[in-house]
Amino acid sequence: MTAIQYLHAFNGVVKREFWRFIQQRSRFLSALVRPLLWLVVFAAGFRAALGVAIIPPYETYITYETYIAPGLCCMILLFNGMQSSLSMVYDREMGSMKVLLMSPVPRSWLLISKLLAIALISLLQVYAFLGIAWIAGVEPPLLGMITVLPALVLVALLLGAIGLFLSARIRQLENFAGVMNFVIFPMFFLSSALYPLWKMRESSEWLYWICQYNPFTHAVELVRFALYQQVNLEALAITLGCTTLFTLLAILSFNPERNTRTVPARG
Amino acid sequence: MSSTTLELESVSHSYGNRVALDNVSIKLRPGQFNALLGPNGAGKSTLFALLTRLYRLQQGEILFDGASINRQPRQFLSRMGVVFQQSTLDLDLTVLQNLEYHGALHGLSGRAIRARAAQELEWLGLADRLGDKVRSLNGGHRRRVEIARALLHQPSILLLDEASAGLDVASRQAINRAVRDLCRQRGLTVLWATHLLEEVKPEDPVIILHKGRVLADGQGQALCTDTGDTSLGDLFERLTENGVPAV
């Protein structure tokens, strides 16, 4: 295989993800409605109850909506990452996984292509959300919309890798509900997406430490700082390390025999 | 004519304690329509999973043009086209999108894919369905799309696992005829797995597989002559009832 053939394979994986995404308009809609509900309804209710002190990267008092916007961007990435896990399980159940496995291109390359494709689709949704959030009054610096891009890509890769790793563990489509309960919700709620960690520490020390060990917390902080044209080095290092780890785990746990278990059913 | 050879040497495979393939040794006749005949549960799909490297070889050797497929797996995959028993098309994508995805995974450019897709679908009588969603096609047409897809990267060997399963008689015959034409015109080595006797002709090289064992291997007519059976059907029935190899 030549480099150009690798590129064609990458292109094929990305295009398929886009085609499937376009087919599923409701997916795009729900990806936007979910964070917008949090931003418009949830944040409006909590604004009065929660005071957000001046904490980096913010240089002044901010509204609660402004505080949770980076967390909601990551929420979109989180759901998309888990959606990738769902689509892998679906492909396995429908048999179309075999098309991927029969490719002469190395499977590790195909998985990385898939990860990048998931990241690209997630980014579209995040920017659509940021656009609507802007209209709703959440106005980070315009330049921040550009500086946040690498952070968003890295976080999308991290959450996509976690999704792909999980897909190797999920045997049936029905088990995806478990992912919601045991992965998405704990990851999101036990992070700094909705409340600053110092606030969490005030109410519970052990909850604070769980949040600290949650990679999603650092992903949110990376995005938060990048949106304000700053780099949180600790968050960057942890997110980068976790992305590498989960990408490797996803590649290593991608077992064709498990991914095509329906093959010998009849003949 | 193609000189591609595919050979299995003493291949065995088990699922836990259940033996799916037991010391299977076969050699496909190059450039011919090779029929793999066996009832449900014979081990045909396991054999396909091993041939396509979806399953890891537990015992034995698979040789492609004389070389182990484990040595050059990517080269092997690039020269093999497969139609699985279970459809592997993405129903929500169009015919062309399905072909484009497959072609790209084999390193083909968009232009090459579109040219070949048009050519293969023209030949299979589906040129006007390029932009249709696969979901809108009937079973026979979906199978044709799968065949077109399997041919897209111009393989030298084509494996079809119960490719006519679930189709009506007319569609079954049409698919079978199309693959035979393909074999004749392009010199492709074909392995056609089926449990239906009417899909196999007396002049075909036939491998009869039952409960994971090869019970007969040879040209259909010659096998009947050697064993004294009046037809391939009688031979198949007798062998699968007794389970005793004829060769």
Coordinates of C-alpha atoms in Angstrom, one line a residue, chain A residues 80-193:
Chain A
N80 CA -20.5 12.1 19.9
G81 CA -17.6 10.0 21.2
M82 CA -20.1 7.6 22.7
Q83 CA -22.2 7.7 19.6
S84 CA -19.2 6.3 17.8
S85 CA -19.1 3.4 20.2
L86 CA -22.8 2.9 19.3
S87 CA -22.2 3.0 15.6
M88 CA -19.3 0.5 15.9
V89 CA -21.6 -1.9 17.8
Y90 CA -24.3 -1.3 15.2
D91 CA -21.9 -2.0 12.3
R92 CA -20.9 -5.2 14.0
E93 CA -24.5 -6.3 14.5
M94 CA -25.5 -5.4 10.9
G95 CA -22.4 -7.1 9.4
S96 CA -21.0 -3.9 7.8
M97 CA -18.0 -4.1 10.1
K98 CA -16.7 -6.9 7.9
V99 CA -16.2 -4.4 5.0
L100 CA -13.8 -2.5 7.3
L101 CA -12.0 -5.7 8.5
M102 CA -11.5 -7.0 4.9
S103 CA -9.6 -3.9 3.9
P104 CA -5.9 -4.5 3.2
V105 CA -5.2 -1.2 5.0
P106 CA -3.9 -1.8 8.6
R107 CA -6.7 -1.8 11.1
S108 CA -4.8 0.7 13.3
W109 CA -4.9 3.2 10.5
L110 CA -8.6 2.6 9.9
L111 CA -9.3 3.1 13.6
I112 CA -7.3 6.4 13.7
S113 CA -9.2 7.5 10.5
K114 CA -12.4 6.7 12.2
L115 CA -11.4 8.7 15.3
L116 CA -10.5 11.7 13.2
A117 CA -13.8 11.4 11.3
I118 CA -15.7 11.4 14.6
A119 CA -13.7 14.5 15.7
L120 CA -14.5 16.4 12.5
I121 CA -18.2 15.8 12.8
S122 CA -18.1 16.7 16.5
L123 CA -16.4 20.0 15.7
L124 CA -19.2 21.0 13.3
Q125 CA -21.7 20.5 16.1
V126 CA -19.6 22.4 18.6
Y127 CA -19.2 25.4 16.4
A128 CA -22.9 25.4 15.6
F129 CA -23.6 25.4 19.4
L130 CA -21.1 28.2 20.0
G131 CA -22.8 30.2 17.3
I132 CA -26.2 29.8 18.9
A133 CA -24.7 30.4 22.4
W134 CA -23.3 33.7 21.1
I135 CA -26.8 34.8 20.1
A136 CA -27.9 33.7 23.6
G137 CA -25.4 36.1 25.1
V138 CA -22.3 33.8 25.7
E139 CA -19.6 35.8 24.0
P140 CA -16.1 34.5 24.4
P141 CA -13.4 36.5 22.6
L142 CA -13.7 36.1 18.8
L143 CA -10.1 35.0 18.5
G144 CA -10.9 32.3 21.2
M145 CA -13.1 30.6 18.6
I146 CA -9.9 29.9 16.7
T147 CA -7.6 29.2 19.6
V148 CA -10.0 26.7 21.0
L149 CA -9.9 24.5 17.8
P150 CA -6.8 22.4 18.7
A151 CA -8.2 21.9 22.2
L152 CA -11.5 20.7 20.8
V153 CA -9.8 18.4 18.3
L154 CA -7.7 16.8 21.1
V155 CA -10.8 16.4 23.4
A156 CA -12.8 14.9 20.5
L157 CA -10.0 12.4 19.9
L158 CA -9.9 11.5 23.6
L159 CA -13.6 10.9 23.8
G160 CA -13.8 9.2 20.5
A161 CA -11.0 6.9 21.6
I162 CA -12.8 6.1 24.9
G163 CA -15.9 5.4 22.7
L164 CA -14.1 3.0 20.4
F165 CA -12.4 1.3 23.4
L166 CA -15.9 0.8 24.9
S167 CA -17.3 -0.5 21.7
A168 CA -14.9 -3.5 21.9
R169 CA -16.4 -4.2 25.3
I170 CA -20.1 -3.8 24.4
R171 CA -21.5 -7.0 23.1
Q172 CA -25.0 -5.9 22.1
L173 CA -26.7 -2.7 21.0
E174 CA -29.1 -2.9 23.9
N175 CA -26.1 -2.6 26.3
F176 CA -25.6 1.0 25.2
A177 CA -28.0 2.2 27.9
G178 CA -25.3 1.0 30.3
V179 CA -22.8 3.3 28.7
M180 CA -25.2 6.2 29.3
N181 CA -25.5 5.3 33.0
F182 CA -22.0 4.3 33.8
V183 CA -19.9 6.4 31.5
I184 CA -21.6 9.5 30.1
F185 CA -23.4 10.7 33.2
P186 CA -20.6 10.1 35.7
M187 CA -18.0 11.6 33.4
F188 CA -20.1 14.7 32.9
F189 CA -21.4 15.3 36.4
L190 CA -18.2 14.4 38.2
S191 CA -16.3 17.1 36.4
S192 CA -15.8 20.9 36.3
A193 CA -18.3 21.2 33.5

